[in-house]
């Protein structure tokens, strides 16, 4: 049996009446569709971003090939790069920065994941616990570093040495010894930064479909098996992204070693950004500072590109 499709309904046309086709849809020009008002709203933000972000980058590219004190300028080509590479302190600063990045990755990276998973398991006290975890991020970095200096007091009056003395351990020179200074700095940086990362991880954990956990509980999976087989795999994308951001941030560390140790003792905590600071504001050689900044930016860009390529490959 063949089905018959009824023709579309067409309004009747009176005899002798001219049929006028509908006018074609014409797109209004961008300026008449509100584009000019949108451009005017965005213009201040674009100008400020270009002035305070792109212009310093372009200016730094030029200064890297100059010998300048920001008053007198002369072109010297790649001489700044040659002097930076010949500086014996560059190798030590690079090694110190790599050590800091390794310790920060080993200590600071698992901490926010742990707290995020623990907060997700809470029901009644999640809000107050999240506030307490995020609180160190609210404290200004300089204030928190001054507070940690009191904790790290090498005498028996320091908080940590007082705790060690209570159990019969001699005071430790936390920031005065090359063997403990970098680890002490990593602890300060981890305490000040893990709160914001924890909140990001917590949002990721709370967005996971609860039916996965319900099915796992029906199958008899405990909390650790649920975390290992459900939570962590679902957090993989966020973990890979924040790992990249943390690695880039650790290679740009400056505030903590500058305020806590000033690069000492014996240059054991001098980082690449501290070396850039010394070139510019102690030695007065802005060209070498710009050259090292350019090399650091190029190295981090290459590293980020390789990391993103590998993470995309791992995701597949």
XYZ file of C-alpha atoms in Angstrom:
316
model
C 0.000 0.000 0.000
C 1.462 3.291 -1.107
C 1.222 6.229 1.223
C 0.222 9.538 -0.228
C 1.803 12.710 1.074
C -0.519 15.656 1.197
C 0.797 18.837 -0.399
C 1.619 21.743 1.877
C -1.195 24.096 2.666
C -1.001 27.269 0.590
C -3.290 30.200 1.333
C -5.789 30.705 -1.483
C -5.147 33.495 -3.929
C -8.024 35.457 -5.335
C -8.451 35.628 -9.075
C -6.399 38.372 -10.635
C -4.448 39.004 -7.438
C -0.691 39.299 -7.910
C 1.415 36.957 -5.829
C 4.247 38.868 -4.154
C 7.148 36.634 -3.101
C 8.528 37.175 0.379
C 11.388 39.606 0.573
C 14.766 37.914 0.939
C 16.329 38.047 4.397
C 18.989 40.679 4.448
C 21.631 40.701 7.114
C 21.970 44.069 8.729
C 25.450 45.581 8.738
C 27.556 44.923 11.792
C 27.420 48.526 12.942
C 23.595 48.511 12.773
C 23.414 45.289 14.799
C 25.052 46.824 17.843
C 28.611 46.138 16.771
C 29.779 49.702 17.265
C 28.511 49.799 20.847
C 30.180 46.442 21.547
C 33.448 47.714 20.095
C 33.279 50.868 22.221
C 32.683 48.803 25.352
C 35.617 46.495 24.595
C 37.972 49.270 23.486
C 39.171 50.358 26.987
C 39.898 46.752 28.015
C 41.769 46.071 24.769
C 43.809 49.269 25.110
C 44.722 48.535 28.729
C 45.610 44.935 27.912
C 47.814 46.016 25.028
C 49.430 48.774 27.094
C 50.247 46.701 30.158
C 50.722 43.265 28.579
C 51.771 43.307 24.923
C 53.734 46.547 24.952
C 56.107 45.408 27.770
C 56.673 42.159 25.863
C 57.566 43.995 22.658
C 59.694 46.477 24.612
C 61.536 43.607 26.293
C 62.286 42.037 22.910
C 63.935 45.273 21.821
C 65.856 45.837 25.076
C 67.296 42.311 24.877
C 69.458 43.480 21.968
C 70.469 46.789 23.556
C 72.793 48.087 26.213
C 70.622 50.521 28.098
C 70.005 52.083 31.485
C 66.614 53.320 30.209
C 68.181 56.723 29.493
C 71.007 56.051 27.044
C 70.733 53.201 24.562
C 73.082 51.479 22.150
C 72.575 48.389 19.987
C 74.892 45.472 20.761
C 73.157 42.560 19.032
C 73.354 39.204 20.799
C 76.035 40.291 23.268
C 73.541 40.283 26.150
C 72.690 36.639 25.481
C 76.392 35.738 25.350
C 77.071 37.430 28.679
C 74.116 35.748 30.345
C 75.173 32.312 29.093
C 78.732 32.957 30.309
C 77.579 33.952 33.800
C 78.624 31.180 36.252
C 75.623 32.016 38.447
C 73.194 31.079 35.657
C 73.837 27.351 36.079
C 73.320 27.529 39.821
C 70.135 29.587 39.439
C 68.807 27.076 36.910
C 69.661 24.160 39.209
C 68.024 25.911 42.186
C 64.891 26.621 40.147
C 64.718 23.005 38.966
C 65.150 21.818 42.560
C 62.364 24.104 43.700
C 60.099 22.870 40.874
C 60.817 19.245 41.763
C 60.132 19.737 45.468
C 57.007 21.779 44.747
C 55.768 19.040 42.423
C 56.529 16.303 44.932
C 55.054 18.099 47.955
C 52.641 20.678 46.660
C 50.944 18.884 43.780
C 49.237 16.002 45.671
C 48.110 18.203 48.568
C 45.206 20.016 46.819
C 43.999 16.761 45.236
C 43.924 15.127 48.664
C 42.023 18.000 50.268
C 39.565 18.206 47.350
C 38.711 14.513 47.621
C 38.339 14.771 51.400
C 36.080 17.829 51.122
C 33.931 16.073 48.511
C 33.332 13.214 50.943
C 32.077 15.635 53.595
C 28.401 16.484 53.800
C 27.715 18.718 56.769
C 30.953 20.664 57.258
C 31.970 21.109 53.613
C 31.375 24.874 53.537
C 33.333 25.748 56.652
C 36.089 23.320 55.687
C 36.337 24.850 52.208
C 36.602 28.291 53.789
C 39.415 27.179 56.089
C 41.282 25.555 53.189
C 40.939 28.686 51.040
C 41.869 31.082 53.874
C 45.674 31.056 53.276
C 45.061 32.288 49.728
C 43.255 35.368 51.048
C 46.209 36.432 53.207
C 48.587 38.740 51.293
C 51.829 36.930 50.353
C 54.086 39.427 52.133
C 52.097 39.119 55.358
C 52.170 35.323 55.261
C 55.904 35.288 54.528
C 56.601 37.580 57.504
C 54.531 35.214 59.629
C 56.540 32.213 58.416
C 59.766 34.037 59.264
C 58.638 33.939 62.894
C 57.905 30.238 62.556
C 61.367 29.651 61.063
C 63.233 31.584 63.754
C 66.498 29.624 64.212
C 66.508 30.227 67.958
C 64.463 28.279 70.466
C 61.796 30.984 70.323
C 60.701 29.929 66.846
C 57.475 27.953 66.599
C 58.964 24.955 64.816
C 62.069 24.860 66.993
C 59.875 25.109 70.081
C 57.988 22.025 68.921
C 61.262 20.220 68.222
C 62.624 21.222 71.627
C 59.551 19.760 73.311
C 60.473 16.329 71.940
C 64.181 16.683 72.645
C 65.458 17.744 69.206
C 67.956 20.593 68.849
C 66.910 23.754 66.981
C 67.318 23.699 63.196
C 68.552 26.601 61.036
C 65.603 26.409 58.667
C 66.500 29.335 56.384
C 70.167 29.658 57.301
C 71.326 26.255 56.019
C 71.668 25.390 52.304
C 70.336 21.900 53.030
C 67.003 23.082 54.477
C 66.442 26.547 52.986
C 64.870 25.436 49.696
C 62.596 22.906 51.377
C 61.453 25.596 53.810
C 60.597 27.907 50.928
C 58.603 25.168 49.185
C 56.528 24.627 52.338
C 55.683 28.327 52.489
C 54.713 28.461 48.809
C 52.610 25.303 49.100
C 50.748 26.645 52.133
C 49.950 29.899 50.353
C 48.801 28.465 47.018
C 47.120 25.126 47.595
C 43.776 26.648 48.653
C 42.767 28.036 45.267
C 43.848 24.847 43.493
C 41.847 22.784 45.981
C 38.669 24.720 45.160
C 39.180 24.033 41.433
C 39.677 20.338 42.087
C 36.660 20.304 44.405
C 34.449 21.768 41.684
C 35.680 19.049 39.320
C 34.972 16.285 41.836
C 31.472 17.583 42.598
C 30.646 17.625 38.862
C 31.237 13.869 38.531
C 28.063 11.871 37.898
C 26.896 10.414 41.214
C 25.497 7.353 39.451
C 29.064 6.137 38.968
C 29.617 6.128 42.716
C 26.245 4.491 43.349
C 27.052 1.705 40.907
C 30.466 1.226 42.528
C 28.912 1.036 45.988
C 26.442 -1.585 44.772
C 29.402 -3.604 43.478
C 30.984 -3.367 46.923
C 33.750 -0.862 46.115
C 35.208 0.942 49.118
C 36.163 4.603 49.307
C 39.735 4.066 48.117
C 38.669 1.997 45.124
C 36.063 4.630 44.216
C 38.698 7.355 44.383
C 41.219 5.366 42.332
C 38.843 4.055 39.643
C 36.299 6.902 39.402
C 37.437 10.180 40.959
C 40.998 10.399 39.676
C 40.201 9.285 36.097
C 37.366 11.824 35.923
C 39.763 14.530 37.138
C 42.416 13.705 34.547
C 41.822 16.729 32.309
C 41.911 19.186 35.206
C 44.966 17.507 36.708
C 46.918 17.714 33.445
C 46.059 21.388 32.973
C 46.883 22.443 36.538
C 50.095 20.416 36.424
C 51.236 22.495 33.455
C 50.290 25.751 35.189
C 52.116 24.697 38.346
C 55.289 23.803 36.467
C 55.254 27.152 34.669
C 54.589 28.967 37.948
C 57.385 27.198 39.831
C 59.930 28.278 37.231
C 58.803 31.861 37.835
C 59.096 31.802 41.632
C 60.431 35.027 43.097
C 58.535 36.395 46.105
C 59.210 33.601 48.603
C 62.993 33.247 48.138
C 63.438 37.008 47.777
C 61.732 37.819 51.081
C 62.735 34.758 53.091
C 66.401 34.313 52.176
C 67.332 36.955 49.617
C 68.914 34.181 47.551
C 71.132 32.880 50.351
C 72.762 31.226 52.024
C 75.641 31.083 49.536
C 73.254 31.603 46.596
C 71.569 28.275 47.362
C 68.097 29.739 46.790
C 68.797 32.100 43.889
C 66.210 31.430 41.189
C 66.069 32.535 37.566
C 63.717 35.418 38.328
C 65.935 36.551 41.184
C 68.869 36.568 38.770
C 66.807 38.683 36.374
C 66.054 41.054 39.268
C 69.750 41.336 40.090
C 70.675 42.062 36.484
C 68.133 44.880 36.255
C 67.985 46.535 39.677
C 71.329 45.704 41.295
C 73.741 45.597 38.373
C 71.743 48.102 36.294
C 71.995 45.996 33.132
C 68.476 45.893 31.764
C 69.648 44.336 28.517
C 70.880 41.168 30.221
C 67.719 41.028 32.324
C 65.571 41.231 29.187
C 67.746 38.629 27.439
C 67.368 36.125 30.287
C 63.639 36.851 30.468
C 63.338 36.177 26.749
C 65.227 32.889 27.028
C 63.079 31.797 29.973
C 59.864 32.672 28.121
C 61.017 30.792 25.016
C 61.970 27.712 27.038
C 58.634 27.685 28.886
C 56.729 28.147 25.611
C 58.485 25.171 24.036
C 57.896 23.110 27.155
C 54.199 24.038 27.224
C 53.771 23.149 23.542
C 55.411 19.740 24.022
C 53.407 19.100 27.189
C 50.090 19.955 25.510
C 50.943 17.699 22.568
C 51.808 14.815 24.869
C 48.747 15.340 27.080
C 46.494 15.364 24.016
C 48.129 12.144 22.879
C 47.710 10.587 26.333
C 44.034 11.626 26.412
C 43.385 9.723 23.206
